[in-house]
mmCIF file of C-alpha atoms in Angstrom:
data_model
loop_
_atom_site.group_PDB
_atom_site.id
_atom_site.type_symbol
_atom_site.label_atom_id
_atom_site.label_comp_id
_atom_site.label_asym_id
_atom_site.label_seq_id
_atom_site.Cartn_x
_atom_site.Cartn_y
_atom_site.Cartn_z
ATOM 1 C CA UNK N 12 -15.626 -4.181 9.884
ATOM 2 C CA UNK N 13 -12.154 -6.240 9.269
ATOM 3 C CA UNK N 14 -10.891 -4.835 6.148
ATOM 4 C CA UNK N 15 -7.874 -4.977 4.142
ATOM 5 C CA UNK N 16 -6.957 -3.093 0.917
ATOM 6 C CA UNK N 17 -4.163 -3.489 -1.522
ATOM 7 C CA UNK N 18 -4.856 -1.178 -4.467
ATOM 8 C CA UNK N 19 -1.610 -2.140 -6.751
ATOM 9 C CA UNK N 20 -2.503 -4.799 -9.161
ATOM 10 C CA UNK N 21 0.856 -4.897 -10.427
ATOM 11 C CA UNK N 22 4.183 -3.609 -9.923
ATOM 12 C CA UNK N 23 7.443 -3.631 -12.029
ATOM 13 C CA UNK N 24 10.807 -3.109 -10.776
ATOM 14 C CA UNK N 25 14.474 -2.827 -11.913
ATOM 15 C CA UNK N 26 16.568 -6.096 -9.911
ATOM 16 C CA UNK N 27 18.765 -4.220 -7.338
ATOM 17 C CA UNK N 28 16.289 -1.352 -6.759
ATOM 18 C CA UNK N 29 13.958 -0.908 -3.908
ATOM 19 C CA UNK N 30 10.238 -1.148 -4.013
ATOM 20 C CA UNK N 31 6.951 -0.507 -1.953
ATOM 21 C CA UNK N 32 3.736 -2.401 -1.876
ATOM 22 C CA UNK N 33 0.892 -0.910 -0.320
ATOM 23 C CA UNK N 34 -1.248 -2.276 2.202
ATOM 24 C CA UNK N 35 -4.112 -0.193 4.311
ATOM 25 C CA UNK N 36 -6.522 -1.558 6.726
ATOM 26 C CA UNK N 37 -9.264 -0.925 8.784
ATOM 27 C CA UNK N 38 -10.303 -2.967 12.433
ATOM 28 C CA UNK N 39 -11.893 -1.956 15.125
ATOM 29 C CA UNK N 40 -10.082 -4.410 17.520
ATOM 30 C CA UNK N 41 -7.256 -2.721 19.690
ATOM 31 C CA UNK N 42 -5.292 -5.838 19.366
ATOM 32 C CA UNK N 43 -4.094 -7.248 15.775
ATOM 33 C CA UNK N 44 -1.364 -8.240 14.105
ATOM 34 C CA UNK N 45 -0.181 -7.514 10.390
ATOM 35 C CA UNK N 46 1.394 -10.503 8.215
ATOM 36 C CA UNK N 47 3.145 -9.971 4.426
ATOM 37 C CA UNK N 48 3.291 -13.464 2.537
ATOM 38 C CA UNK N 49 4.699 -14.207 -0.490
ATOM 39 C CA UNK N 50 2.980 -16.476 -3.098
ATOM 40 C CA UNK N 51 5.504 -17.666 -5.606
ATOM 41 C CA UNK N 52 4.285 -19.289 -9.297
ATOM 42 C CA UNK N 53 4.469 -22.594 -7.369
ATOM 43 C CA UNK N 54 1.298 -21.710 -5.687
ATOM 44 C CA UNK N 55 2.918 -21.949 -1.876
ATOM 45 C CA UNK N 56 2.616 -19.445 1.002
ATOM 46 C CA UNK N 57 5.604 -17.886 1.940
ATOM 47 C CA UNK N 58 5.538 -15.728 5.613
ATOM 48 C CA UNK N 59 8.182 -12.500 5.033
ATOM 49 C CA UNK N 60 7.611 -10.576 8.338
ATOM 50 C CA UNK N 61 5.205 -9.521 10.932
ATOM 51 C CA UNK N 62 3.956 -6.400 13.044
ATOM 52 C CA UNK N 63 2.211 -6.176 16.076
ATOM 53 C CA UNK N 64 -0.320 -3.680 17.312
ATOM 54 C CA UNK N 65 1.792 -2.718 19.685
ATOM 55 C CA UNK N 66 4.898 -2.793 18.463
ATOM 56 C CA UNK N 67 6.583 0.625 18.685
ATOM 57 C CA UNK N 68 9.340 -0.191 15.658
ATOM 58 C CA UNK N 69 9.185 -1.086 12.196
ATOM 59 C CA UNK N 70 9.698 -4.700 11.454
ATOM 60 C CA UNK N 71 12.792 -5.870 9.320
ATOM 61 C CA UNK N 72 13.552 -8.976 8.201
ATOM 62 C CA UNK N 73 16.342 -9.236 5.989
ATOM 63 C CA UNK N 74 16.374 -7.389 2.778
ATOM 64 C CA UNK N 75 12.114 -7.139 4.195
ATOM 65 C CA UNK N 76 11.152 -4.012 6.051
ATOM 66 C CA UNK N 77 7.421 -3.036 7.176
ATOM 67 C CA UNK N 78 6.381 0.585 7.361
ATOM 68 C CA UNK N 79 4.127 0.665 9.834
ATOM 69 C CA UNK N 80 2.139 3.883 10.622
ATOM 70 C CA UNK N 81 -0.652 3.292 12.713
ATOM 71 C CA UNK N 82 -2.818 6.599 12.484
ATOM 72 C CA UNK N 83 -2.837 6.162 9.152
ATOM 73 C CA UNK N 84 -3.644 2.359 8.947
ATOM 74 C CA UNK N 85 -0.890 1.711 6.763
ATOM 75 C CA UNK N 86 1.465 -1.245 7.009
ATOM 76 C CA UNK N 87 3.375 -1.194 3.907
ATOM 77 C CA UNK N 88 6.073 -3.804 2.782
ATOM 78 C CA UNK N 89 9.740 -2.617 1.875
ATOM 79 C CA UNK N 90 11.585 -4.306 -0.309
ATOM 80 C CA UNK N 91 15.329 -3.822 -0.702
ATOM 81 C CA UNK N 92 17.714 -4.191 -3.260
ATOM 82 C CA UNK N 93 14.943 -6.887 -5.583
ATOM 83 C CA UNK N 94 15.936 -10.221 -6.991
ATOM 84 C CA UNK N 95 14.701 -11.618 -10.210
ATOM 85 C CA UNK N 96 13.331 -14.350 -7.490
ATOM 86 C CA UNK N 97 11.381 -11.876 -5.848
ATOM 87 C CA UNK N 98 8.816 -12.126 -8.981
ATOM 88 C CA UNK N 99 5.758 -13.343 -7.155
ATOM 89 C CA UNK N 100 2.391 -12.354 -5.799
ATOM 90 C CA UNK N 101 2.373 -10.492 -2.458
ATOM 91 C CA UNK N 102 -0.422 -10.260 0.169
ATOM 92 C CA UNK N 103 -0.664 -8.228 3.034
ATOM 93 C CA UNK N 104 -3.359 -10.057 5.983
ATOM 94 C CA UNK N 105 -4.786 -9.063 8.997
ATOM 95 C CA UNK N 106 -5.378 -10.979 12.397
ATOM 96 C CA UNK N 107 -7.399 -9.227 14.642
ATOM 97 C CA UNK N 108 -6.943 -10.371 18.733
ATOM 98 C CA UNK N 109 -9.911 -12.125 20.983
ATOM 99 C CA UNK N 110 -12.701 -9.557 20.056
ATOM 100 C CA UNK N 111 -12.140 -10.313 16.980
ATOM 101 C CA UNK N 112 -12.014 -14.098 17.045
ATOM 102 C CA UNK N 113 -8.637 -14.309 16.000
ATOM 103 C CA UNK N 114 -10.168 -14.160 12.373
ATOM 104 C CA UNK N 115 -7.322 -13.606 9.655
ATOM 105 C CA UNK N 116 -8.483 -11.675 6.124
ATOM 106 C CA UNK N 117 -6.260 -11.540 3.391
ATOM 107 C CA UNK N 118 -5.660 -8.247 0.609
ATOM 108 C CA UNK N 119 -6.399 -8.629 -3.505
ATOM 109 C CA UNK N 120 -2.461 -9.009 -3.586
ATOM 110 C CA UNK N 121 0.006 -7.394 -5.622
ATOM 111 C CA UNK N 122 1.855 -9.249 -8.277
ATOM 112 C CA UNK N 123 5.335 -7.664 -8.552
ATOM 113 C CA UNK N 124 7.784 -7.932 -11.837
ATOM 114 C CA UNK N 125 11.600 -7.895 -10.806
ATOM 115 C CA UNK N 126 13.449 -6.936 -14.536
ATOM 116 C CA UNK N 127 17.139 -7.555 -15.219
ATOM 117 C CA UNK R 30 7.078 -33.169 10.132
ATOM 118 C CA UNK R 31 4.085 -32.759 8.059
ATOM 119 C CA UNK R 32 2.430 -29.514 8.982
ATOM 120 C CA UNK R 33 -1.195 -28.887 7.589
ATOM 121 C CA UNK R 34 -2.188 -32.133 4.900
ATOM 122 C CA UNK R 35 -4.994 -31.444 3.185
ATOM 123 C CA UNK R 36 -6.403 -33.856 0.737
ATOM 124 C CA UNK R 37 -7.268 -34.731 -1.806
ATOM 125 C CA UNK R 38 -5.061 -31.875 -3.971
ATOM 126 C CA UNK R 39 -7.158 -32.372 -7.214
ATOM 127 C CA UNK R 40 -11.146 -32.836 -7.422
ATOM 128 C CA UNK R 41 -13.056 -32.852 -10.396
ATOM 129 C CA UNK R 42 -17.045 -32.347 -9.547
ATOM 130 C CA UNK R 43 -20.648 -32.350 -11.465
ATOM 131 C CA UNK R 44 -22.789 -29.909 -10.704
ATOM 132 C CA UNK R 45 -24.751 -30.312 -7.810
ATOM 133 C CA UNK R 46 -22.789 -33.193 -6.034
ATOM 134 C CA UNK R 47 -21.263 -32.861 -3.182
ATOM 135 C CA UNK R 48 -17.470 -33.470 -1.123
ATOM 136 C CA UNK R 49 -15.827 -32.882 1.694
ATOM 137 C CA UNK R 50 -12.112 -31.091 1.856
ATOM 138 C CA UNK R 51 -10.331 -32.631 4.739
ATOM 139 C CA UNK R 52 -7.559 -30.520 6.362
ATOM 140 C CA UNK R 53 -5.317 -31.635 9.473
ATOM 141 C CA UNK R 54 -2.625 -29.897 11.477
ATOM 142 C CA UNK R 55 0.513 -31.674 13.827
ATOM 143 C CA UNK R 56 0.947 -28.157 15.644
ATOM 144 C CA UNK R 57 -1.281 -28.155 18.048
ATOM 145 C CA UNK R 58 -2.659 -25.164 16.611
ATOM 146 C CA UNK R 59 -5.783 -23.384 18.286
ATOM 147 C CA UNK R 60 -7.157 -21.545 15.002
ATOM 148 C CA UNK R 61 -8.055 -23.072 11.641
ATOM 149 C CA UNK R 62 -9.045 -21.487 8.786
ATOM 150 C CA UNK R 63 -11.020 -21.622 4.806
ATOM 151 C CA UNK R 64 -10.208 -19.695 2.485
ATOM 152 C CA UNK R 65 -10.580 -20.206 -1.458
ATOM 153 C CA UNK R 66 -8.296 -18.830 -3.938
ATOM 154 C CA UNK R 67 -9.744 -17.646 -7.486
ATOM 155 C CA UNK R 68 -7.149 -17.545 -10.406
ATOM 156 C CA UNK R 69 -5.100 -13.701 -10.002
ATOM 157 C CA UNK R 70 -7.039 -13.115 -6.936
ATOM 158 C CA UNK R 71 -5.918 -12.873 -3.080
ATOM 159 C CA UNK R 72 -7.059 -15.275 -0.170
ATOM 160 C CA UNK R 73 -11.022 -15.373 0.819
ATOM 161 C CA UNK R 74 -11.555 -16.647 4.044
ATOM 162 C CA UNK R 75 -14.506 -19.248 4.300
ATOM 163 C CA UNK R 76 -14.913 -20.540 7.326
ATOM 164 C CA UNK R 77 -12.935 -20.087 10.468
ATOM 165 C CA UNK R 78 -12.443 -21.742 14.065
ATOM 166 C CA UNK R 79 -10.772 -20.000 16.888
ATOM 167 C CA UNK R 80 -10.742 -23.429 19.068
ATOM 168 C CA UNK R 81 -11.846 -26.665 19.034
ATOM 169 C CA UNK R 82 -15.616 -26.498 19.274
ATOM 170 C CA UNK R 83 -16.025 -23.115 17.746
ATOM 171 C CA UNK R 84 -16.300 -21.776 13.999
ATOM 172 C CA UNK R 85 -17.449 -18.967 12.516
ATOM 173 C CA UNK R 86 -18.350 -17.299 8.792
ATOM 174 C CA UNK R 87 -16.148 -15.496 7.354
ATOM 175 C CA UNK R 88 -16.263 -13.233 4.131
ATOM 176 C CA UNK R 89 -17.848 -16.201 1.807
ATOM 177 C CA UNK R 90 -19.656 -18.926 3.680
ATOM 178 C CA UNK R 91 -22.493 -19.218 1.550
ATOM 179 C CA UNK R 92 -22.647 -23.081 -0.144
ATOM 180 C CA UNK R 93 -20.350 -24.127 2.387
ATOM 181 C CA UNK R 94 -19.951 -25.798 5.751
ATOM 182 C CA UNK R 95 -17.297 -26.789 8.089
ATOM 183 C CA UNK R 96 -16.586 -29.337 10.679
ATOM 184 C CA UNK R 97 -14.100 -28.863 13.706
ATOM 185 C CA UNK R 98 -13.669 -32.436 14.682
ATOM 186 C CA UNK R 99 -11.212 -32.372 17.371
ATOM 187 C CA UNK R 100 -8.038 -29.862 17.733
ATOM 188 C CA UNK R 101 -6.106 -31.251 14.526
ATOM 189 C CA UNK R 102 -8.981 -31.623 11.946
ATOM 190 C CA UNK R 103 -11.485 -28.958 10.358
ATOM 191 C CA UNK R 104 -12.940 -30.280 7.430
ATOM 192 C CA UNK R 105 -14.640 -28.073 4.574
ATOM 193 C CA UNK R 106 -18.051 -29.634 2.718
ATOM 194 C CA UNK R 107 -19.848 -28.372 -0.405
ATOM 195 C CA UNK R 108 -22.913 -29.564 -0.396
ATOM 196 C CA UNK R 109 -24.220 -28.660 -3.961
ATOM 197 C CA UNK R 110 -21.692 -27.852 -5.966
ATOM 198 C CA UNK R 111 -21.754 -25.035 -8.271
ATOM 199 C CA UNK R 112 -19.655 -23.786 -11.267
ATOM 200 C CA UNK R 113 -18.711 -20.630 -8.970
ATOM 201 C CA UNK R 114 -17.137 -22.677 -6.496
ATOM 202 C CA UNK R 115 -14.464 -23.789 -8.959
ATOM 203 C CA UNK R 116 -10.985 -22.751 -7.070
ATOM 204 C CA UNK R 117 -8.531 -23.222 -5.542
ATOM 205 C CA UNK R 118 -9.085 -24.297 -1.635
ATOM 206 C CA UNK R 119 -6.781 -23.886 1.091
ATOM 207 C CA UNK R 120 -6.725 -24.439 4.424
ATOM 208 C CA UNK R 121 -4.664 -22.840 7.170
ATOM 209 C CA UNK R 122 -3.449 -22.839 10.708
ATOM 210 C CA UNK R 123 -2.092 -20.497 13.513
ATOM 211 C CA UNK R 124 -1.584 -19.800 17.400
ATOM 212 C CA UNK R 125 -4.361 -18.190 18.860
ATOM 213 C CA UNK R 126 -2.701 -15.678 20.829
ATOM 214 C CA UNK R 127 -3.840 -12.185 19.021
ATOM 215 C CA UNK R 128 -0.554 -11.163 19.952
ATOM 216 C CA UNK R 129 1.276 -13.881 18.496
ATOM 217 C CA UNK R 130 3.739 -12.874 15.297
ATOM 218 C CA UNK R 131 3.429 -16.651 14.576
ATOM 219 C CA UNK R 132 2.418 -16.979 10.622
ATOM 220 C CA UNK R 133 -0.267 -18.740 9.341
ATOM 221 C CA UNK R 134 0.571 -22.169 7.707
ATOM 222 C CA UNK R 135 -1.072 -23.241 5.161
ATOM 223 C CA UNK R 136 -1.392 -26.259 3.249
ATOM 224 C CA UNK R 137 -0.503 -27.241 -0.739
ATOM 225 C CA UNK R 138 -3.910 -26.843 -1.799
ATOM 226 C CA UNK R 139 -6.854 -28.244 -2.842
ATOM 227 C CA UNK R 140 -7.987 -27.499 -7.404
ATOM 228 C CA UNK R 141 -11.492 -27.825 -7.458
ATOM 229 C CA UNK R 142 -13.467 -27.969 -10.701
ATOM 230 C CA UNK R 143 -16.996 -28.008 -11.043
ATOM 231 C CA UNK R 144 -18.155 -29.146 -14.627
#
């Protein structure tokens, strides 16, 4: 079954320093794709970056980065050199392909603390 | 361009009446989605549709029901409100291509409260 796991409730990080967020999953369609939003106080949904199934490297977007290890199920979101902005709540979600019915599951989320 | 509207963004409820959540989309989107939003929680999908004429469950349907009226609208009904159902709704809408890296979009939200 379509399954997605984020097991940090909460993270806390000095601004300028780099930070992981976790994100495992488990599908047993061949064909998915693996989205990181960003949910600021404001309540809004924010895309960061994407990976494919098939993709053979690691996404980057900006100061955004996905490590992305497929035998391991692991698609975990990078975050460079962290802003006081980047104080939010972060989900990692899962779109499987046609067997699948393109259905799209979210994580828990992890809320992440930038300090000054 | 307005994206995915979905209305109306505040509801206030009694137990056991019902509403509808209307959601539409100007992007020609295949897919639209359900999901409900609990306070410090992540994204549970409702209700789904891959195309127009199709939907399907997805992680909490029960007390629910959609409607895929045509490609831009999928509307969300309670039928019997409940105290449990008090969140935050929001619908959502993508490319169908599985291989797509086109995002979700989602709309502002719908607060539900069910006295």
């Amino acid at each position: 079954a379509q399954k997605i796991t984020q097991t940090q409730p909460g993270m806390f990080v000095q601004e300028k320093e780099a930070v992981t967020l976790d994100c495992t999953y488990d599908t047993s369609d061949p064909s998915y794709g693996l989205f990181w939003y960003k949910q600021p106080s404001s309540g809004e949904m924010i895309f960061l970056i994407y990976q494919g199934s098939y993709d053979q490297q690691n996404a980057t977007e900006g100061r955004y980065s996905l490590n992305f290890q497929k035998a391991r199920k692991s698609a975990n979101l990078v975050i460079s050199a962290s802003q006081l902005g980047d104080s939010a709540m972060y989900f990692c979600a899962m779109r499987e392909g046609a067997t699948g019915g393109f259905k799209t599951i979210f994580g828990a989320g992890t809320r992440l603390f930038v300090k000054a | 361009n307005a994206g995915v509207t979905q209305t109306p963004k505040f509801q206030v409820l009694k137990t056991g009446q019902s509403m509808t959540l209307q959601c539409a989309q100007d992007m020609n989107h295949n897919s639209m989605y359900w999901y409900r939003q609990d306070p410090g929680m992540g994204l549970r999908l409702i209700y789904y549709s891959a195309s127009e004429g199709t939907t399907d469950k997805g992680e909490v349907p029960n007390g629910y029901n959609v409607s895929r009226l045509n490609k831009r609208e999928f509307s969300l009904r309670l039928e019997s409100a409940a105290p449990s159902q008090t969140s935050v709704y929001f619908c959502a809408s993508s490319d169908r291509t599985g291989f797509s890296n086109q995002p979700q979009h989602f709309g502002d939200g719908t607060r539900l409260s069910i006295l």
